[in-house]
Amino acid sequence: NAGVMQNPRHLVRRRGQEARLRCSPMKGHSHVYWYRQLPEEGLKFMVYLQKENIIDESGMPKERFSAEFPKEGPSILRIQQVVRGDSAAYFCASSFQTGPGELFFGEGSRLTVL
Amino acid sequence: AQSVTQLDSQVPVFEEAPVELRCNYSSSVSVYLFWYVQYPNQGLQLLLKYLSGSTLVKGINGFEAEFNKSQTSFHLRKPSVHISDTAEYFCAVGPGAGGTSYGKLTFGQGTILTVHP
């Protein structure tokens, strides 16, 4: 499967724990985007990364959330001290160009905070 | 700032009937427009996109959309739907020519299309 791979697909955490979501972009893609989908809502942009750089994090909450895309390995979205409001589906998308090409989405990671 | 409004949260239709899913947007700058489809527990798949040129855009699975700049709309249509078209559909806008962060899309709330036999 050469698509965007996200894991885990489902994650359950208790309030105060940490959640780590991983995304491996499509082969050859160096642009990664994270989106969050809250229940009954559309997707909201969180952050745009290229290898080793955060390009645009205007959609990221200022506290507890961080993202990285290291030179080697997958992109990681990290949520510290999770709260119930963090329960959502988190989608990663990748593209291979900086222009308005197609975004390829993963199947999402569904976080449930108890 | 950009915003997208999908005028119908749910659209039920019978198989082989035509369907239109409505999308309006607002933006102070030029935009590119997209329609994505999401099947249950899956990621989003691009149906079609408008970047420039002809305002009538054809996509996959027999869908098409028409960009209307004066009405700031980008409605999605299909002349005859199938059961397999049952899914949630999202309209999205992104930065147009000269913009940055082209993958930074603003999505509508989604329209659930249910096709009945």
Coordinates of C-alpha atoms in Angstrom, one line a residue:
Chain A
N1 CA 0.0 0.0 0.0
A2 CA 1.7 3.2 -1.2
G3 CA -0.9 5.5 0.3
V4 CA -0.6 7.8 3.3
M5 CA -0.3 5.6 6.4
Q6 CA -1.5 6.7 9.8
N7 CA -1.3 4.9 13.1
P8 CA -2.7 4.1 15.4
R9 CA -6.2 4.0 13.7
H10 CA -7.8 4.2 17.1
L11 CA -6.3 5.5 20.4
V12 CA -7.9 5.7 23.8
R13 CA -6.4 7.9 26.5
R14 CA -7.4 9.1 29.9
R15 CA -7.4 12.7 30.7
G16 CA -3.9 14.0 31.4
Q17 CA -2.1 11.3 29.3
E18 CA -0.2 12.0 26.2
A19 CA -1.3 11.0 22.7
R20 CA 1.2 10.5 19.8
L21 CA -0.2 10.1 16.3
R22 CA 2.1 9.1 13.4
C23 CA 1.9 9.7 9.7
S24 CA 4.0 8.3 6.9
P25 CA 3.4 10.3 3.7
M26 CA 3.2 8.8 0.3
K27 CA 6.5 7.9 -1.3
G28 CA 8.1 10.9 -2.8
H29 CA 5.9 13.4 -0.9
S30 CA 7.8 15.9 1.3
H31 CA 4.8 18.1 2.3
V32 CA 2.6 17.0 5.2
Y33 CA -0.6 18.5 6.6
W34 CA -2.5 17.7 9.7
Y35 CA -6.2 18.3 10.0
R36 CA -8.7 17.7 12.9
Q37 CA -12.3 16.6 12.4
L38 CA -14.5 17.2 15.5
P39 CA -17.8 15.4 15.6
E40 CA -20.4 16.9 13.3
E41 CA -17.9 19.3 11.8
G42 CA -15.7 19.6 8.8
L43 CA -11.9 19.3 8.8
K44 CA -9.9 22.1 10.3
F45 CA -6.3 22.8 9.3
M46 CA -3.8 22.4 12.1
V47 CA -0.3 22.5 10.7
Y48 CA 1.8 22.2 7.5
L49 CA 5.3 20.7 7.6
Q50 CA 8.1 19.9 5.3
K51 CA 11.1 17.8 6.2
E52 CA 12.5 19.2 9.4
N53 CA 10.5 22.4 9.1
I54 CA 7.2 23.8 10.3
I55 CA 5.9 26.0 7.5
D56 CA 2.5 27.0 8.9
E57 CA 1.1 26.2 12.3
S58 CA -1.6 28.8 12.4
G59 CA -4.2 26.2 13.2
M60 CA -2.5 24.5 16.1
P61 CA -3.7 25.2 19.6
K62 CA -1.0 27.3 21.4
E63 CA -0.7 24.8 24.3
R64 CA -0.3 21.1 24.6
F65 CA -0.1 20.4 20.8
S66 CA 3.1 20.0 18.8
A67 CA 4.1 18.5 15.5
E68 CA 7.3 17.4 13.8
F69 CA 8.5 15.9 10.6
P70 CA 12.0 14.7 11.1
K71 CA 14.5 14.0 8.3
E72 CA 14.0 10.3 8.9
G73 CA 10.8 8.7 9.9
P74 CA 7.1 9.7 10.1
S75 CA 5.5 12.9 11.0
I76 CA 4.3 13.0 14.6
L77 CA 1.4 14.9 16.1
R78 CA 1.8 15.1 19.8
I79 CA -0.9 16.0 22.3
Q80 CA 0.1 16.4 25.9
Q81 CA -2.2 16.3 28.9
V82 CA -5.2 15.4 26.8
V83 CA -8.7 16.6 27.7
R84 CA -12.1 15.3 26.6
G85 CA -12.3 18.1 24.0
D86 CA -9.3 16.6 22.2
S87 CA -11.5 13.6 21.2
A88 CA -11.6 13.8 17.4
A89 CA -10.4 12.2 14.2
Y90 CA -7.0 13.5 13.2
F91 CA -6.2 13.3 9.5
C92 CA -2.8 13.5 7.8
A93 CA -2.5 14.5 4.2
S94 CA 0.6 14.7 1.9
S95 CA 1.5 16.2 -1.4
F96 CA 4.6 16.2 -3.5
Q97 CA 4.6 19.8 -4.7
T98 CA 4.3 23.2 -3.3
G99 CA 1.7 24.2 -5.9
P100 CA -2.1 23.5 -5.7
G101 CA -1.9 19.9 -6.4
E102 CA -3.9 17.1 -4.9
L103 CA -3.8 16.3 -1.2
F104 CA -3.7 12.6 -0.4
F105 CA -5.3 11.8 2.9
G106 CA -4.7 9.0 5.3
E107 CA -7.6 7.1 6.9
G108 CA -7.2 9.0 10.1
S109 CA -6.5 8.4 13.7
R110 CA -9.5 8.5 16.0
L111 CA -8.6 9.7 19.5
T112 CA -11.0 9.1 22.4
V113 CA -10.3 10.7 25.7
L114 CA -12.0 9.2 28.7
Chain B
A1 CA -10.1 34.9 5.8
Q2 CA -12.0 32.3 3.9
S3 CA -15.2 30.4 4.8
V4 CA -17.2 27.7 3.1
T5 CA -20.9 27.0 3.6
Q6 CA -22.5 23.8 2.5
L7 CA -26.2 24.6 2.4
D8 CA -27.5 21.1 3.0
S9 CA -26.3 18.8 5.8
Q10 CA -28.2 15.8 4.4
V11 CA -29.5 15.0 1.0
P12 CA -31.5 11.9 0.5
V13 CA -32.2 10.7 -3.1
F14 CA -33.3 7.7 -5.0
E15 CA -31.0 5.6 -7.1
E16 CA -30.7 6.9 -10.7
A17 CA -32.0 10.4 -9.8
P18 CA -30.0 13.5 -10.3
V19 CA -28.4 15.3 -7.4
E20 CA -26.9 18.7 -6.6
L21 CA -24.9 19.4 -3.5
R22 CA -24.6 23.1 -2.9
C23 CA -21.5 25.0 -1.8
N24 CA -20.9 28.7 -1.3
Y25 CA -17.7 30.4 -0.3
S26 CA -16.3 33.7 0.7
S27 CA -12.8 35.0 0.4
S28 CA -11.0 38.3 0.0
V29 CA -8.4 36.8 -2.3
S30 CA -8.5 34.4 -5.2
V31 CA -9.1 30.8 -4.3
Y32 CA -8.9 27.3 -5.7
L33 CA -11.9 25.1 -5.1
F34 CA -12.2 21.4 -4.4
W35 CA -14.8 18.7 -3.7
Y36 CA -13.7 15.7 -1.6
V37 CA -15.7 12.5 -0.7
Q38 CA -15.4 10.6 2.5
Y39 CA -16.7 7.0 2.9
P40 CA -17.3 5.7 6.5
N41 CA -14.1 5.3 8.5
Q42 CA -11.9 6.3 5.6
G43 CA -9.9 9.4 4.6
L44 CA -10.9 11.9 2.0
Q45 CA -10.6 11.4 -1.7
L46 CA -10.5 14.1 -4.2
L47 CA -13.4 14.2 -6.6
L48 CA -12.5 17.3 -8.6
K49 CA -10.8 20.7 -8.4
Y50 CA -11.1 24.1 -10.0
L51 CA -7.8 25.9 -10.5
S52 CA -8.5 28.0 -13.6
G53 CA -9.9 27.9 -17.1
S54 CA -13.3 26.4 -17.9
T55 CA -15.8 26.9 -15.1
L56 CA -17.3 23.5 -15.6
V57 CA -15.1 20.9 -14.1
K58 CA -15.4 17.1 -14.5
G59 CA -14.3 14.7 -11.9
I60 CA -14.2 11.0 -11.0
N61 CA -17.3 8.8 -10.7
G62 CA -19.4 10.9 -13.1
F63 CA -19.4 14.0 -10.9
E64 CA -19.0 17.6 -12.1
A65 CA -19.1 21.0 -10.6
E66 CA -19.5 24.5 -11.9
F67 CA -17.6 27.5 -10.6
N68 CA -19.7 30.7 -10.5
K69 CA -17.6 33.6 -9.5
S70 CA -20.4 36.2 -9.3
Q71 CA -22.4 34.0 -7.0
T72 CA -19.3 32.6 -5.2
S73 CA -20.6 29.1 -5.6
F74 CA -19.2 25.7 -6.6
H75 CA -22.1 23.3 -6.7
L76 CA -21.5 19.6 -7.3
R77 CA -23.8 17.6 -9.6
K78 CA -24.3 14.1 -10.9
P79 CA -27.0 13.3 -13.4
S80 CA -27.7 9.8 -12.1
V81 CA -26.6 8.5 -8.7
H82 CA -25.8 5.0 -7.6
I83 CA -26.1 3.3 -4.2
S84 CA -22.3 3.4 -4.0
D85 CA -22.3 7.2 -4.1
T86 CA -23.6 7.2 -0.5
A87 CA -21.0 9.1 1.5
E88 CA -20.2 12.4 3.0
Y89 CA -19.1 15.2 0.6
F90 CA -16.9 18.1 1.5
C91 CA -16.4 21.4 -0.4
A92 CA -13.1 23.1 0.3
V93 CA -11.2 26.3 -0.7
G94 CA -7.5 26.9 -0.7
P95 CA -5.2 29.8 -1.5
G96 CA -5.3 30.8 -5.1
A97 CA -2.5 31.9 -7.5
G98 CA 0.2 33.7 -5.7
G99 CA -0.7 32.2 -2.3
T100 CA 1.3 30.0 -0.1
S101 CA 0.5 26.8 1.9
Y102 CA -1.6 25.4 -1.0
G103 CA -2.6 22.4 1.1
K104 CA -4.1 24.7 3.8
L105 CA -7.7 24.1 2.9
T106 CA -10.8 25.5 4.5
F107 CA -13.6 22.9 4.5
G108 CA -17.3 23.1 4.7
Q109 CA -19.3 21.2 7.3
G110 CA -20.0 18.4 4.9
T111 CA -23.2 17.0 3.2
I112 CA -24.2 13.5 3.8
L113 CA -25.6 12.0 0.5
T114 CA -27.8 9.0 1.0
V115 CA -28.9 7.1 -2.1
H116 CA -31.9 4.9 -1.6
P117 CA -32.8 1.9 -3.8

